[in-house]
Coordinates of C-alpha atoms in Angstrom, one line a residue:
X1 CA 9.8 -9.9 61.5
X2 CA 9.0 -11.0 58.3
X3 CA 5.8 -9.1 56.9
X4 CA 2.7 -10.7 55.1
X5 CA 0.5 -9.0 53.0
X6 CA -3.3 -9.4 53.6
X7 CA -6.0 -8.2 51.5
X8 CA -8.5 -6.0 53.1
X9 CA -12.0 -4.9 51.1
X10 CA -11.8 -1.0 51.9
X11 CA -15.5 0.4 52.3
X12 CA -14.3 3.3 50.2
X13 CA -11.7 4.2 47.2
X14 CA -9.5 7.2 47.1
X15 CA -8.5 6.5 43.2
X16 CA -7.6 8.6 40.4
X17 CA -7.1 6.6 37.1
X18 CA -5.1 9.7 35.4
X19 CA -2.8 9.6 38.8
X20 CA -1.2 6.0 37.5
X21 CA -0.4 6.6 34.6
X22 CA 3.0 7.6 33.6
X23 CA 3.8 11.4 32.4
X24 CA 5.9 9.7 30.0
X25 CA 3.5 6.6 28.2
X26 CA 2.9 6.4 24.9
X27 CA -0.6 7.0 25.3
X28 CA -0.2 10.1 27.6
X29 CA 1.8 11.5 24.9
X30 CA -0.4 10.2 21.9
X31 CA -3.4 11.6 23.5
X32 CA -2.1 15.3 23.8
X33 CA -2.1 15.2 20.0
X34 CA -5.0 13.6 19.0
X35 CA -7.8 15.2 17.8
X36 CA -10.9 13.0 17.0
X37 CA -13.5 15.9 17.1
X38 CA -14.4 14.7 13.6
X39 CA -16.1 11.3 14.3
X40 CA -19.2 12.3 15.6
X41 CA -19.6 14.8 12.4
X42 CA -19.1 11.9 10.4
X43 CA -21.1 9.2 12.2
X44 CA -24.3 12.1 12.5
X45 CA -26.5 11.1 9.6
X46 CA -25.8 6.9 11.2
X47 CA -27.2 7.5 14.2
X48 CA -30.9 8.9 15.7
X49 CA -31.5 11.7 17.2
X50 CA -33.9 9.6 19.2
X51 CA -33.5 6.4 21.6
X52 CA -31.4 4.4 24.1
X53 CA -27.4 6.3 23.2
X54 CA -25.2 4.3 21.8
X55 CA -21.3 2.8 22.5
X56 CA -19.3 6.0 21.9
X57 CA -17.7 5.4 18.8
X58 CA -14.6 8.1 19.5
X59 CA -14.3 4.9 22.4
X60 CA -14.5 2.2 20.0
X61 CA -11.7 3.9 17.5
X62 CA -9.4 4.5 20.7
X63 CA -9.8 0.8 21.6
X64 CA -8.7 0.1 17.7
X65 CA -5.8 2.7 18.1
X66 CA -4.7 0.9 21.4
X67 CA -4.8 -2.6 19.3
X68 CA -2.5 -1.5 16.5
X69 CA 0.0 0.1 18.4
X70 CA 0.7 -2.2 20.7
X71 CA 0.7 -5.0 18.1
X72 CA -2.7 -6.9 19.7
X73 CA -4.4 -8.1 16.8
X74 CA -7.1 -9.8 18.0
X75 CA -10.5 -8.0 19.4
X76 CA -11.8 -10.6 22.1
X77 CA -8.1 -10.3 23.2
X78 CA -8.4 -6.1 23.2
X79 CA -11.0 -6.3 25.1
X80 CA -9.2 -8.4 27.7
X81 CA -6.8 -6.1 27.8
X82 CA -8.5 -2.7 27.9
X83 CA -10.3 -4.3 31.0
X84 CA -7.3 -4.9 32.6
X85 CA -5.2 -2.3 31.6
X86 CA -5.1 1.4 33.4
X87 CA -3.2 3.3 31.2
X88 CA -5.6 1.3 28.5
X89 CA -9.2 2.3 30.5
X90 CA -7.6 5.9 30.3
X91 CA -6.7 6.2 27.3
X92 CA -10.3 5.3 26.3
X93 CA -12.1 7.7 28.5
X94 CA -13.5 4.2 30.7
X95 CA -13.5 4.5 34.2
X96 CA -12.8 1.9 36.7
X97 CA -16.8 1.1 36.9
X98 CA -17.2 1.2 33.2
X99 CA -18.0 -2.0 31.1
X100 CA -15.9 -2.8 28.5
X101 CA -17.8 -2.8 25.1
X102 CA -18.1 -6.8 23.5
X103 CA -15.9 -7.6 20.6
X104 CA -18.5 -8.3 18.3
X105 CA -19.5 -4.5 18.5
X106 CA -16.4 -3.7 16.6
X107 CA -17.3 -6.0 14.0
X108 CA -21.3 -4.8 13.8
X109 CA -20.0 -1.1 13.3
X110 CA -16.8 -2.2 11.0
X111 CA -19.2 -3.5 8.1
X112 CA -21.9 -0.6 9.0
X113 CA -21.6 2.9 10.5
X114 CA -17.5 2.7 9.7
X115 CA -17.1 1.6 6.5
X116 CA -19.9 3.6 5.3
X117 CA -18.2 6.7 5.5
X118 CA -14.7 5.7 5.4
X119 CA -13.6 6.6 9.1
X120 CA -10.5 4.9 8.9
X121 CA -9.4 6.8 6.3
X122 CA -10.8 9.7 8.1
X123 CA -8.6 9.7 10.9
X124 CA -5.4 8.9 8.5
X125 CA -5.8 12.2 6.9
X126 CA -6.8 13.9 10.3
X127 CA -3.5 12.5 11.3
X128 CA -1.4 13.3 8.7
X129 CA -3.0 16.6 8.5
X130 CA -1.4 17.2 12.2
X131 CA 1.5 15.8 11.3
X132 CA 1.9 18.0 8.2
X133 CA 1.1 21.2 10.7
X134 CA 3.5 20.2 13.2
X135 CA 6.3 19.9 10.0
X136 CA 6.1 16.8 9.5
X137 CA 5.5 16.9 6.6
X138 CA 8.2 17.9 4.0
X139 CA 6.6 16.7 0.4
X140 CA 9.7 17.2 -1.2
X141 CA 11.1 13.9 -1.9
X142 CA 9.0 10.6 -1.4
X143 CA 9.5 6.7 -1.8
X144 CA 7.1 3.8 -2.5
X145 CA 7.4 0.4 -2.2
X146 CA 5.1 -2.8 -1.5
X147 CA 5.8 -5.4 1.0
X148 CA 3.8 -9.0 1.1
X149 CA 1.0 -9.3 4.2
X150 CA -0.4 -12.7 4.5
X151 CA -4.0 -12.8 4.3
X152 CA -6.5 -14.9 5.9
X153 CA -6.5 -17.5 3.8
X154 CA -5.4 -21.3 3.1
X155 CA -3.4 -22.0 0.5
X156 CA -4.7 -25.5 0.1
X157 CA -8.6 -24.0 -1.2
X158 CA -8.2 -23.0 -4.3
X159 CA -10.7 -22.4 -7.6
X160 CA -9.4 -22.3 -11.0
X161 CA -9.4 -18.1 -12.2
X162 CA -11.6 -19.4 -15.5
X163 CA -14.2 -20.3 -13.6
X164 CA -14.1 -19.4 -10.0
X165 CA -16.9 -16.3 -10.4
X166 CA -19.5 -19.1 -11.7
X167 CA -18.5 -21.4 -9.0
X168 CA -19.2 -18.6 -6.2
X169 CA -21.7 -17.3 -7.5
X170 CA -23.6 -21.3 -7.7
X171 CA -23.4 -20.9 -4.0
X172 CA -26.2 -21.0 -2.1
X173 CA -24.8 -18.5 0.0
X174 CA -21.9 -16.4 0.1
X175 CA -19.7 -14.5 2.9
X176 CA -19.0 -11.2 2.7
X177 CA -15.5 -11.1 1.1
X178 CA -16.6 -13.1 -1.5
X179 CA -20.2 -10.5 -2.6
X180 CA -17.7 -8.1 -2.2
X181 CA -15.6 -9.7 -4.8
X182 CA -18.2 -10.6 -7.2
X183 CA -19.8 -7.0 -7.0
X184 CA -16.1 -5.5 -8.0
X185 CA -16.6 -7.7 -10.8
X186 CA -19.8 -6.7 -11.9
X187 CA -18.6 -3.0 -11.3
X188 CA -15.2 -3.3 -13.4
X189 CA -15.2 -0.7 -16.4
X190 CA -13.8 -2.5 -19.7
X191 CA -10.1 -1.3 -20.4
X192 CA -9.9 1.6 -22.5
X193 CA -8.1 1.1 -26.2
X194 CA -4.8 2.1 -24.9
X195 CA -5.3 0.2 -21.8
X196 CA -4.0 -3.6 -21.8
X197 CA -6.4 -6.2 -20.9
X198 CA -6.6 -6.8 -17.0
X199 CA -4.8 -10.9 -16.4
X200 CA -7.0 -13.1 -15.0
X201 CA -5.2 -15.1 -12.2
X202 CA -5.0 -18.6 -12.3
X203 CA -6.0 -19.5 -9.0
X204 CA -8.0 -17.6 -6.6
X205 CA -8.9 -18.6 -3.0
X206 CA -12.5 -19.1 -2.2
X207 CA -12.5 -17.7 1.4
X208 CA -10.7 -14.4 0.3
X209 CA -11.4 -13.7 -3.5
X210 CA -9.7 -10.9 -3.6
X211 CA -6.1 -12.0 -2.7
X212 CA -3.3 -12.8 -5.0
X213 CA -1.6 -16.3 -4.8
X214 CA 2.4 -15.1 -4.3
X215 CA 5.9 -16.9 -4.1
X216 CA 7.9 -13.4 -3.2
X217 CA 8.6 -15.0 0.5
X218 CA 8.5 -18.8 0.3
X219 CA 6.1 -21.4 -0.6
X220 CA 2.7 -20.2 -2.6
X221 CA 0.4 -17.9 -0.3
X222 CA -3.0 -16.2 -0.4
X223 CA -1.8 -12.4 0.3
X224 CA -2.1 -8.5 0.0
X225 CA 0.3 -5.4 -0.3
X226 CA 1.0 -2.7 1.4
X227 CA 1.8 0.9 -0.4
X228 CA 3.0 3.4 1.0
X229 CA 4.3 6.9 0.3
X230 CA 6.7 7.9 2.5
X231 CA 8.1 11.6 3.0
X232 CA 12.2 10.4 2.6
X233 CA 13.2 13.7 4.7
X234 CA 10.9 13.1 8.1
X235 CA 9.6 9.5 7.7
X236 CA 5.7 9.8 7.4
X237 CA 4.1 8.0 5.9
X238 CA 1.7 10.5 3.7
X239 CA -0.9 7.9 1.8
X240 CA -1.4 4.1 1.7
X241 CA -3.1 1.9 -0.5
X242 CA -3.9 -1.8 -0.3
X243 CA -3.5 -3.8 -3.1
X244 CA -3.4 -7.8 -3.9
X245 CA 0.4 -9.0 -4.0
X246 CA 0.9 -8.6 -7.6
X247 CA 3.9 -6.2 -8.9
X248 CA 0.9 -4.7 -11.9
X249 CA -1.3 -3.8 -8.5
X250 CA 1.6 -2.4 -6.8
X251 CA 2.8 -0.1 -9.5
X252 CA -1.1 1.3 -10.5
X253 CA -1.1 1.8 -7.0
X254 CA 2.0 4.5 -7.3
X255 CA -0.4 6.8 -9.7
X256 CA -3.2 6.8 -6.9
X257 CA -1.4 7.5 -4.6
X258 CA 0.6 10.6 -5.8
X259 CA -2.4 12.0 -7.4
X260 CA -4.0 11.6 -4.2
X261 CA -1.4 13.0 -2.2
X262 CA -1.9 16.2 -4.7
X263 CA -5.7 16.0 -4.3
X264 CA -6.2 16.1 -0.6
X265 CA -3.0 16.9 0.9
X266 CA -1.8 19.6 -1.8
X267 CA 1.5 18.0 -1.9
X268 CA 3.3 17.9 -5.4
X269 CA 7.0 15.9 -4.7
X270 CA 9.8 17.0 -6.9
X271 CA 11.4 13.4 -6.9
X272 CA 10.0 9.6 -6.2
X273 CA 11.9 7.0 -5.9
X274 CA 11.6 3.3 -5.5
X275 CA 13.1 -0.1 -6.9
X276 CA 13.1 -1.7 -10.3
X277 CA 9.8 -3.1 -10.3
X278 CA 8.5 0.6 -10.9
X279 CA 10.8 1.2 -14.0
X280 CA 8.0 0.7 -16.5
X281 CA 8.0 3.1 -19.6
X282 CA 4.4 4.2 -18.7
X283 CA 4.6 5.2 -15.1
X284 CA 8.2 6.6 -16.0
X285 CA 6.4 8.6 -18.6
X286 CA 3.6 9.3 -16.4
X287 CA 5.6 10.9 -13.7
X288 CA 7.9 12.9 -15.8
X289 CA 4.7 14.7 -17.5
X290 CA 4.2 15.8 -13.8
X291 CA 7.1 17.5 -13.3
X292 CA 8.4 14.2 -10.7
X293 CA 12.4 13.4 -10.9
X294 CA 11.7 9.3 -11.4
X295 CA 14.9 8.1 -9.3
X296 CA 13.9 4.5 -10.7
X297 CA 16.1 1.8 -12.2
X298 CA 14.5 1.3 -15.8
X299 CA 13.6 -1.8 -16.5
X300 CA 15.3 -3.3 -19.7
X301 CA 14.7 -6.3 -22.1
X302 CA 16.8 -4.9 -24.8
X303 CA 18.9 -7.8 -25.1
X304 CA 17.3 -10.4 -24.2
X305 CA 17.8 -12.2 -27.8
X306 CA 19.9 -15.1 -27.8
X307 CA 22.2 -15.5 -31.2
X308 CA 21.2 -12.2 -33.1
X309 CA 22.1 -9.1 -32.7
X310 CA 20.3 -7.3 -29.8
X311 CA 18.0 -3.9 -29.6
X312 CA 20.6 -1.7 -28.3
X313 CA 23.1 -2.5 -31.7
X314 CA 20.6 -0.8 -33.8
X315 CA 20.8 3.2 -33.5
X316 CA 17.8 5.6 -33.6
X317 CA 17.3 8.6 -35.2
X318 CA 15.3 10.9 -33.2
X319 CA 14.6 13.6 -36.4
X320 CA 13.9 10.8 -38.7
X321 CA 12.2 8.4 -36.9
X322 CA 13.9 5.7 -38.2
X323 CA 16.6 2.8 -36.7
X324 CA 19.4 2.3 -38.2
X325 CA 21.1 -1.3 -38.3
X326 CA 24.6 -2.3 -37.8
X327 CA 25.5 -2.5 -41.5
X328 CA 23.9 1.5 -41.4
X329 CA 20.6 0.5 -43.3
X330 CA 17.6 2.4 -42.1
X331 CA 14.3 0.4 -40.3
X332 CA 11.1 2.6 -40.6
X333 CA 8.2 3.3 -38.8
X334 CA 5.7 0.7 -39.4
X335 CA 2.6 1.7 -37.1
X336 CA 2.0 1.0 -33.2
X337 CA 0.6 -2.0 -31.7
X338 CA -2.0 -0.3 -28.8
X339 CA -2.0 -3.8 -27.1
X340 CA 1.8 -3.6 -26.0
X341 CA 2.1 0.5 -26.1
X342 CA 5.2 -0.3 -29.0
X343 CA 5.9 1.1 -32.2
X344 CA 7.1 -1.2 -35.1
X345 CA 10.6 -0.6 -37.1
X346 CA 11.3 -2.5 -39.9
X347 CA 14.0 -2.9 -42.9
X348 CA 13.5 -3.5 -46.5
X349 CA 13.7 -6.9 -47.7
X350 CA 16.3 -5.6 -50.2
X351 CA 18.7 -4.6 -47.9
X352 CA 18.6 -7.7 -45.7
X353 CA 18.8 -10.1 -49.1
X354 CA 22.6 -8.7 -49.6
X355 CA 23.6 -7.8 -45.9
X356 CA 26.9 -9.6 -45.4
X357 CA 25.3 -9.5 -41.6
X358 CA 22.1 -11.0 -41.8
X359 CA 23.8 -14.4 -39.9
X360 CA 24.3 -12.3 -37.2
X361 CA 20.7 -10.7 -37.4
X362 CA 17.4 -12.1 -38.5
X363 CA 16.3 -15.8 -40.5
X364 CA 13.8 -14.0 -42.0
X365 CA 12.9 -11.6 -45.1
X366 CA 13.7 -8.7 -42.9
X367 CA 14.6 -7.5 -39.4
X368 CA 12.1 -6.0 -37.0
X369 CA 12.7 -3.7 -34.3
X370 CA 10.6 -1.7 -31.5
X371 CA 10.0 0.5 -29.6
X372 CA 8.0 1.6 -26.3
X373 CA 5.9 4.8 -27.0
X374 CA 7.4 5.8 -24.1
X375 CA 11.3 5.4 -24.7
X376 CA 11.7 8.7 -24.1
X377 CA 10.6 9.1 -20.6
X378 CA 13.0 5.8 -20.2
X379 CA 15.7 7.2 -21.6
X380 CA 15.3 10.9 -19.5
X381 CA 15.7 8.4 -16.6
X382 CA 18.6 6.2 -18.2
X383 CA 20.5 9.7 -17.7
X384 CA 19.8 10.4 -14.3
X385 CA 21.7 7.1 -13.2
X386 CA 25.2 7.3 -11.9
X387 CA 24.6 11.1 -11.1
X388 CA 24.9 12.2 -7.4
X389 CA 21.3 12.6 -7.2
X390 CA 20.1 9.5 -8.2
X391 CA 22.9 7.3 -6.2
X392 CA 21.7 9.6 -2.6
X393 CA 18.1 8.9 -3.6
X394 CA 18.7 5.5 -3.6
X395 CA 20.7 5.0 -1.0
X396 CA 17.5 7.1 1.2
X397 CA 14.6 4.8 -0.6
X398 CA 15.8 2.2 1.9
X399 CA 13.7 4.0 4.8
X400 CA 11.0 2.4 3.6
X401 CA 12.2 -0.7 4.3
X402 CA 12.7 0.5 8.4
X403 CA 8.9 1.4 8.0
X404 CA 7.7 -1.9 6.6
X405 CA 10.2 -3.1 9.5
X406 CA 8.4 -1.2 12.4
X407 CA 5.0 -2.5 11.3
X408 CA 5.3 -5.9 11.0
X409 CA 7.4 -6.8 14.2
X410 CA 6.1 -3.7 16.5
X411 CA 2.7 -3.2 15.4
X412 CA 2.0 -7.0 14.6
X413 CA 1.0 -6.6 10.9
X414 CA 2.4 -9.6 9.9
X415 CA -1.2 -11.4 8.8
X416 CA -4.2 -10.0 8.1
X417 CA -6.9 -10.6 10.5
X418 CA -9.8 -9.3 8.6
X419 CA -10.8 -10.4 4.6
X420 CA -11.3 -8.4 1.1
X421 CA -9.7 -5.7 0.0
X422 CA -12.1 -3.5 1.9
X423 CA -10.7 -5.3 5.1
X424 CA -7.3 -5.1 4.2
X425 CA -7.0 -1.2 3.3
X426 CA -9.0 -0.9 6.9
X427 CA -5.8 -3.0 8.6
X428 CA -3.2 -0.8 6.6
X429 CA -4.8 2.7 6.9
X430 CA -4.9 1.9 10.5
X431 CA -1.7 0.9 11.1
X432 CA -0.6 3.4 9.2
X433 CA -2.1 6.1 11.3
X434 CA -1.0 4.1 14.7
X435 CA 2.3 4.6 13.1
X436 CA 2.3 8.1 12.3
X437 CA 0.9 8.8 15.2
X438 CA 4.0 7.7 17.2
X439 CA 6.6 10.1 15.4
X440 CA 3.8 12.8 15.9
X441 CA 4.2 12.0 19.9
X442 CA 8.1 11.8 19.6
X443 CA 8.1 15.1 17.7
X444 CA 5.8 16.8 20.4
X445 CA 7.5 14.9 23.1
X446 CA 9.7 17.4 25.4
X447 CA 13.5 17.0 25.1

């Protein structure tokens, strides 16, 4: 006889939530190493010691954890689904009875209690610390690389960069992103006299100030970048900045986040690699003074001169500090232009009036030549490519790109969902930490 299935109200409920869920689900496994005993420590001085308690905010950064690895990007939608969701409610210490908390409360406590002591970051470095202790973390040799996120932001809006920070600021009111954008302004220090002049963008959205028109994937977009520093011998990811899309951003962002990677995590690598965006003479220079391998391509402009003869025909002489041409006449040291970081070569008049060559060389008086102040470090790493080293470093750089893989299609990172840089390192740190959370649960996992 064929069987029908009514439902019957019971009076009473034999039910254990930690009885349905799976020895074997992610979030079993993710909450067996997990240690958020720092958040109330951190939130103390936010809350009173007085008065109706409060949404438990280890609760509300489990609910975020639960969003970011399981790519749900949206907070009303979270909450949906941490209501429906067993393995969800037990993850986040709610009961069947318990209310789920409203999606605005992540939003009231993003731009308050959160932000004002950094939690996010907080509970990256919690969670690289575990990973580090569980060996994870190697330190040897690292990678770094950017990779375009879309911001939350038209394309279509757009202020001229001359005058966009009059323009906001003629507004009767502002939104957040924007104040915050206009008070990084206010706060900028002037560059230094070795330090090039910061270029003003031409366009610059006025929903999300703070994000960098870019072409890298397509038509123009409002976007940020991710930067990471990945571990090349156990794929963790061991800092993160966010940055707007711009390649100048991206490669600043390499010095923060090695010296912060020394800083807080005591890690000094032997060797970094990455692509050839990063093979500037400064951050070549930069890393080599710290005892880093640079596994970089160097980026070159040495013959980019149509019709003449190019940089590299002209010879240097390290002792004497001097060029010499391809008809052997020396150019000398003229002085350094601080604006460019290059030092000026250049011949005697003389010698270029009666050069047989000079067709072949200059139109003027004399013949100029320069170079970086720091052509050495380029030229330590011009010698490290070809060499075993260099060719497995590169061929192991591309990890990153498996990383920038996993967050985008299984995490969801695709577009931001909240605005400003401030919202945007919150997103990456995040899903950084989602993400190093799940090789700590495959490492601890039992074979």
């Amino acid at each position: 006889m064929m069987g029908r299935q009514v439902a019957q109200g019971a009076l009473f409920y034999g039910f254990r939530l930690d009885d349905h869920v799976p020895s074997d689900h992610l979030l079993r496994r993710i909450d067996s190493v997990l240690d958020l005993g720092f958040v109330r420590e951190a939130l103390a001085a936010s809350y009173s010691a007085s008065g109706r308690p409060s949404i438990d905010p280890e609760m509300m950064l489990r609910m975020l954890l639960v969003g970011y690895l399981f790519g749900i990007r949206s907070e009303r939608r979270l909450c949906e689904e941490v209501h429906l969701n067993l393995a969800y409610r037990w993850f986040c210490r709610l009961d069947l009875a318990d209310r789920v908390p409203d999606h605005s409360t992540f939003s009231k406590n993003r731009h308050g209690r959160f932000r004002a002591c950094d939690l996010h970051r907080l509970l990256f470095e919690q969670v690289v610390a575990q990973c580090a202790a569980a060996g994870l973390v190697a330190g040897h040799d690292v990678a770094v690389d950017a990779s375009t996120i879309l911001a939350d932001a038209s394309r279509e809006k757009r202020l001229k960069g001359a005058d966009a920070a009059d323009k906001l600021r003629g507004r009767d009111t502002v939104s957040r992103p924007v104040a915050e954008y206009l008070a990084a302004l206010d706060a900028a220090l002037p560059p230094g006299p070795d330090e090039p002049a910061p270029v003003e963008p031409a366009s610059i959205s006025p929903t999300d100030p703070q994000a960098a028109l870019t072409c890298k994937h397509g038509p123009a977009r409002y976007a940020y970048a991710i930067n990471p520093l990945l571990d090349l011998d156990t794929d963790c990811i061991l800092d993160v900045e966010a940055t707007p899309a711009r390649f100048a951003a991206e490669v600043a962002a390499t010095r923060t986040l090695v010296s912060r990677a020394g800083t807080r995590l005591g890690i000094a690598p032997a060797s970094l690699s990455a692509d050839k965006a990063y093979g500037s003479g400064p951050l070549l220079g930069w890393l080599i003074e710290r005892n880093i391998t640079p596994y970089i391509p160097v980026i070159d402009r040495g013959r980019q001169r149509d019709a003449f003869f190019t940089r590299d025909a002209f010879s240097y002489d390290r002792e004497a500090d001097t060029y010499r041409c391809p008809a052997d006449k020396p150019l000398s040291y003229c002085g350094t232009n601080r604006a460019s970081q290059v030092r000026v070569y250049r011949s005697r008049p003389g010698d270029c009036a009666a050069c047989e060559l000079k067709p072949q060389c200059t139109i003027g008086r004399k013949r100029g030549v320069t170079r970086l102040v720091s052509e050495d470090a380029r030229d330590a790493v011009r010698a490290l490519a070809g060499t075993d080293a260099y060719v497995q470093a590169h061929r192991r750089r591309k990890r990153i790109e498996r990383v920038f893989g996993h967050l985008k299609r299984n995490l969801g990172l695709r577009t931001l969902k909240l605005r400003s840089l401030a919202g945007a390192a919150e997103e990456f740190t995040m899903a950084a930490a989602a993400y190093n959370l799940q090789l700590l649960a495959r490492q601890a996992a039992p074979t």
